[in-house]
Short mmCIF file of C-alpha atoms in Angstrom, two decimals:
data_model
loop_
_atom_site.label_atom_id
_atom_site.label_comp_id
_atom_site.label_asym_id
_atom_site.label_seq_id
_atom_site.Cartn_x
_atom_site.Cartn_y
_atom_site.Cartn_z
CA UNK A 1 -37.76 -69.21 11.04
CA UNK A 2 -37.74 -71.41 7.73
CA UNK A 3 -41.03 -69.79 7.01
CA UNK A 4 -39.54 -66.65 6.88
CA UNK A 5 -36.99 -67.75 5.15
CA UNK A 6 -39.42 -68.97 2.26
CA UNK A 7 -40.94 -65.43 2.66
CA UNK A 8 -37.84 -63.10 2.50
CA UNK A 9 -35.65 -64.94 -0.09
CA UNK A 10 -34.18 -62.10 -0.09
CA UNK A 11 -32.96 -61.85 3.40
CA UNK A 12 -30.41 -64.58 4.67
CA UNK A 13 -30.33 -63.97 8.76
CA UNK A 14 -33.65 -64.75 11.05
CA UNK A 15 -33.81 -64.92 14.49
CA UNK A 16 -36.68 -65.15 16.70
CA UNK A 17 -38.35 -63.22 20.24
CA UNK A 18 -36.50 -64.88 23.59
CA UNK A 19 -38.43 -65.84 26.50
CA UNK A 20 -36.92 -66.13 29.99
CA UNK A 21 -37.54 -70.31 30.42
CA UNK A 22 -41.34 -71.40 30.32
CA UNK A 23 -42.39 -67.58 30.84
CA UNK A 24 -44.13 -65.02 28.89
CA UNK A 25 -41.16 -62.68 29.97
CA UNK A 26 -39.36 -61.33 26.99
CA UNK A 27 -35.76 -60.51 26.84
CA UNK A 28 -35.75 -57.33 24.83
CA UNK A 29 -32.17 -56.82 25.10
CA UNK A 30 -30.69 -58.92 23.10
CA UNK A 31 -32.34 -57.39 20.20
CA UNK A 32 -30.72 -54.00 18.75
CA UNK A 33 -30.24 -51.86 15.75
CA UNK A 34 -26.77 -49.35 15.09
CA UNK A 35 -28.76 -46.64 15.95
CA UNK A 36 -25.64 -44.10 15.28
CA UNK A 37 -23.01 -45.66 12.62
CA UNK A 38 -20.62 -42.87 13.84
CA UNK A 39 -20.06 -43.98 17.27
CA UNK A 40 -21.26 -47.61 16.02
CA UNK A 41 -24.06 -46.26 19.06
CA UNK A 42 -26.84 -48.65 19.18
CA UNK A 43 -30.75 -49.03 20.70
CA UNK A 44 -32.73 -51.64 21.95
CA UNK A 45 -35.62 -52.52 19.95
CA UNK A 46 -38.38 -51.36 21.81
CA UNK A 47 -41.60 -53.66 23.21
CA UNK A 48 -43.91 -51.97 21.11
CA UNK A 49 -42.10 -52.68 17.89
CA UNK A 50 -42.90 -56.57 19.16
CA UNK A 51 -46.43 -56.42 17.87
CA UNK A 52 -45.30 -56.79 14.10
CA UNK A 53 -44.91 -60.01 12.96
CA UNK A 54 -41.04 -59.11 11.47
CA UNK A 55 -38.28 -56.67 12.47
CA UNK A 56 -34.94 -55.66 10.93
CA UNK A 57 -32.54 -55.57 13.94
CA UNK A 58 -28.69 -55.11 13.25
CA UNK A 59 -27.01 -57.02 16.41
CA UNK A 60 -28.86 -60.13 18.66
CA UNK A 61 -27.40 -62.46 20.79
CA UNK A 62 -26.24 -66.16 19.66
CA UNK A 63 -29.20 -67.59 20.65
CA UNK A 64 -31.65 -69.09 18.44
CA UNK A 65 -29.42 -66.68 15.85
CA UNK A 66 -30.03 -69.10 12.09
CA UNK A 67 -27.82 -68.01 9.11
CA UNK A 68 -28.08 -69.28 5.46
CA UNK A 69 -24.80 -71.41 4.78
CA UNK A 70 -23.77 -69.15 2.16
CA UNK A 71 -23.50 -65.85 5.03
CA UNK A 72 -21.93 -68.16 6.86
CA UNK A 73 -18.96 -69.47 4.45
CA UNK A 74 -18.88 -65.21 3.69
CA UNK A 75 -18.49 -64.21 6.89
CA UNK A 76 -16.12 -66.67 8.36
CA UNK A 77 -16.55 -67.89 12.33
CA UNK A 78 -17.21 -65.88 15.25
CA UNK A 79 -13.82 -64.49 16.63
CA UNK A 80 -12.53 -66.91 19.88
CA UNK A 81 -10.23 -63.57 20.33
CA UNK A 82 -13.30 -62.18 21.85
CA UNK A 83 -13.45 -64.35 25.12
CA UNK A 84 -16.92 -64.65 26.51
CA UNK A 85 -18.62 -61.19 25.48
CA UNK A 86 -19.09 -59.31 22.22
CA UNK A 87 -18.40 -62.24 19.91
CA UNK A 88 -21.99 -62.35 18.45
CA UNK A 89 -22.11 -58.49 18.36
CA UNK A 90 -18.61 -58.86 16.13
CA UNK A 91 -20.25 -61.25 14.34
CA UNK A 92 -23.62 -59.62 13.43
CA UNK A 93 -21.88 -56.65 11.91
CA UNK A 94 -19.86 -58.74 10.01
CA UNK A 95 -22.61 -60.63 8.62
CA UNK A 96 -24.88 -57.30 7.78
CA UNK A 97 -22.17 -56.72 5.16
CA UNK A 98 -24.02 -59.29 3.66
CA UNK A 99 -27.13 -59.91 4.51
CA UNK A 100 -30.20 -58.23 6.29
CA UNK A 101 -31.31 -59.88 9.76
CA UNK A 102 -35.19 -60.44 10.56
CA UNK A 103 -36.76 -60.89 13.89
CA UNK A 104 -39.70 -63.46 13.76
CA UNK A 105 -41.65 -62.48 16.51
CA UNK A 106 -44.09 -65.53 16.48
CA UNK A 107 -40.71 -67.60 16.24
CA UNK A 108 -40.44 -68.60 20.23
CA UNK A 109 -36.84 -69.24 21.25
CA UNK A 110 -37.36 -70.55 25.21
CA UNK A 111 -34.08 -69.25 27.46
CA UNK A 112 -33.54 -71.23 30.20
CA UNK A 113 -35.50 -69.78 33.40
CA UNK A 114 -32.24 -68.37 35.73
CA UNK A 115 -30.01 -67.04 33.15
CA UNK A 116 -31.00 -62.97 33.97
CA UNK A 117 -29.94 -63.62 37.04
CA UNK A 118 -26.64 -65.49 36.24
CA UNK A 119 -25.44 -62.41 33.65
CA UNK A 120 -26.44 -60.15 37.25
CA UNK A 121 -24.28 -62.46 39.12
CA UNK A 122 -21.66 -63.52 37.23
CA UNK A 123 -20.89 -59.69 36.44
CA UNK A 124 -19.65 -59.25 39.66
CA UNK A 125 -16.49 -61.67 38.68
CA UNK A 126 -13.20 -60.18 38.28
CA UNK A 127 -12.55 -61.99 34.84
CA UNK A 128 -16.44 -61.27 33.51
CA UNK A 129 -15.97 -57.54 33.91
CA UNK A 130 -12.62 -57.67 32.47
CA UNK A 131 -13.59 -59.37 29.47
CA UNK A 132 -17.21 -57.66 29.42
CA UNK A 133 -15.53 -53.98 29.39
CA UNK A 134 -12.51 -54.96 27.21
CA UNK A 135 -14.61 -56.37 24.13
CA UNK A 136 -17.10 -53.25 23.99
CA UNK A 137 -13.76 -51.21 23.33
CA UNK A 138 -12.94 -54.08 20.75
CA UNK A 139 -15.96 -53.33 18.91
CA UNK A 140 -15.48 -49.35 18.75
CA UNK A 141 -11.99 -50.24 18.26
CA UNK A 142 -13.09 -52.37 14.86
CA UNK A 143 -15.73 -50.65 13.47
CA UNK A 144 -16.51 -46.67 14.37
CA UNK A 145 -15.10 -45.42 11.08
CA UNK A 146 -13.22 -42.30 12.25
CA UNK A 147 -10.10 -42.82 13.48
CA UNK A 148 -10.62 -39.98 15.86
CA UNK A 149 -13.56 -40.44 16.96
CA UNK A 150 -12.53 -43.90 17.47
CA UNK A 151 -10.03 -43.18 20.55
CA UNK A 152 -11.88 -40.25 21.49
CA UNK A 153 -14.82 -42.91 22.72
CA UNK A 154 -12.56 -45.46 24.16
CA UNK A 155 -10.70 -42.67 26.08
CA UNK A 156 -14.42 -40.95 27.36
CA UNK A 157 -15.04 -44.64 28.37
CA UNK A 158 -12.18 -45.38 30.40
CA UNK A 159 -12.71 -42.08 32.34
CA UNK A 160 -16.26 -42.93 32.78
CA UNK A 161 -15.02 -46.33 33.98
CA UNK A 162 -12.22 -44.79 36.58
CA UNK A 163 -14.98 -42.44 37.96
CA UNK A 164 -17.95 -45.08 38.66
CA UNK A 165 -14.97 -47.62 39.97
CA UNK A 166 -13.95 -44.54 42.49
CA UNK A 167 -17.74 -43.98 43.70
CA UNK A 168 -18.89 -47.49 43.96
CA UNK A 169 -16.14 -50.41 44.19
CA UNK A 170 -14.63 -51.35 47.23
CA UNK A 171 -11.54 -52.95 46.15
CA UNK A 172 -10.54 -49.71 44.12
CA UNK A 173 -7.12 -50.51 43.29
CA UNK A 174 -7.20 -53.95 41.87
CA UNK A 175 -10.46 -52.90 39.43
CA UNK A 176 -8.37 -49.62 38.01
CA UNK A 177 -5.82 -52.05 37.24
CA UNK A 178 -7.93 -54.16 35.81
CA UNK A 179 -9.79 -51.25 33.69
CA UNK A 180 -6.37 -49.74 32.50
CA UNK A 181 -4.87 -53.08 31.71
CA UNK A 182 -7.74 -53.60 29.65
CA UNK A 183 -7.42 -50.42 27.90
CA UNK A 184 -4.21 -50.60 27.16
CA UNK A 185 -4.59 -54.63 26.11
CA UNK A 186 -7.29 -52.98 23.10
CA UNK A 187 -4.63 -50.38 22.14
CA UNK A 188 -1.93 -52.80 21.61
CA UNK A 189 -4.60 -55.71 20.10
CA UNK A 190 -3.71 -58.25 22.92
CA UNK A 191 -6.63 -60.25 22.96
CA UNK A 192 -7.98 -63.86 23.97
CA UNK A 193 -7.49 -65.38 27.38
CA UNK A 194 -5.67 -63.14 29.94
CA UNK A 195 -3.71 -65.48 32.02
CA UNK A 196 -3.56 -62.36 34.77
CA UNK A 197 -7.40 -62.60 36.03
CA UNK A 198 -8.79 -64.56 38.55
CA UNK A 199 -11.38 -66.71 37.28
CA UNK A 200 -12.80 -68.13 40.61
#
């Protein structure tokens, strides 16, 4: 990464390809570009783009993420708001105000070996899918630039959300609580911790 710093002075955000542990498994999708700036829609970099030796990408995950100190002291620390998810998308599209961001593919950031199956797991939690569906509305919310196309999105969302909670979750009522709560949490900007979930 600090060789690519030396050659793209021009560029102040590097991050490099993540592996699943001691694998040659690559985690493509924590690498993405705004694909759509309208509806802030974005795309996952494809493998085949892996075979250059540097990408632009707009959005990537926290880990192995290195900014120059000066993005940094522009862009201010990642939001604590957004509990658990979202906080390093926030946080990228804050800092591309600023500064490009280049994937160094030969740049090997090592993930440990069971955490695919820990995001599969842990999404079943009350509190992670809260927090997981709340924060994508937080970033529409923030940063799709039309105000009606804004709400128009979060709305289509929540539907989408009612109708896949109706065909597939067994405790129905207690998840289109959650999912309305949520909504309505993103509306009115309440944020952070919710001290309503269960976080078993």
């Amino acid at each position: 990464l600090l060789q690519a710093a030396g050659l793209h002075p021009d560029v102040r955000g590097y991050i490099g390809t993540e592996y699943v542990g001691n694998s040659d498994r690559i985690a493509y999708g924590g690498r993405r570009t705004i694909e759509k700036y309208r509806t802030m829609r974005e795309k996952i970099v494809p493998p085949e783009k892996y075979t250059e030796q540097f990408l632009y990408v707009d959005i990537v995950t926290f880990v192995g993420l290195m900014f120059h100190k000066s993005i940094v002291e522009k862009t201010g620390c990642p939001d604590d708001s957004l509990f658990i998810y979202y906080d390093d998308t926030d946080y990228c599209i804050r800092a591309r105000k600023h500064t490009r961001i280049i994937q160094v593919t030969d740049a090997r950031i090592i993930h440990r070996e069971n955490f695919e199956q820990d995001v599969i797991e842990n999404g079943k939690k009350e509190w992670r899918r809260y927090y997981l569906y709340r924060n994508e509305l937080v970033i529409k919310k923030r940063y799709i630039p039309s105000f009606g196309v804004r709400y128009a999105w979060i709305g289509k969302r929540c539907l989408l959300k009612i109708i896949q909670v109706l065909r597939e979750d067994e405790n129905k009522a207690r998840v289109l609580w959650l999912i309305l709560r949520a909504t309505f949490d993103v509306l009115c900007n309440r944020l952070g911790k919710a001290e309503y979930l269960n976080y078993d």
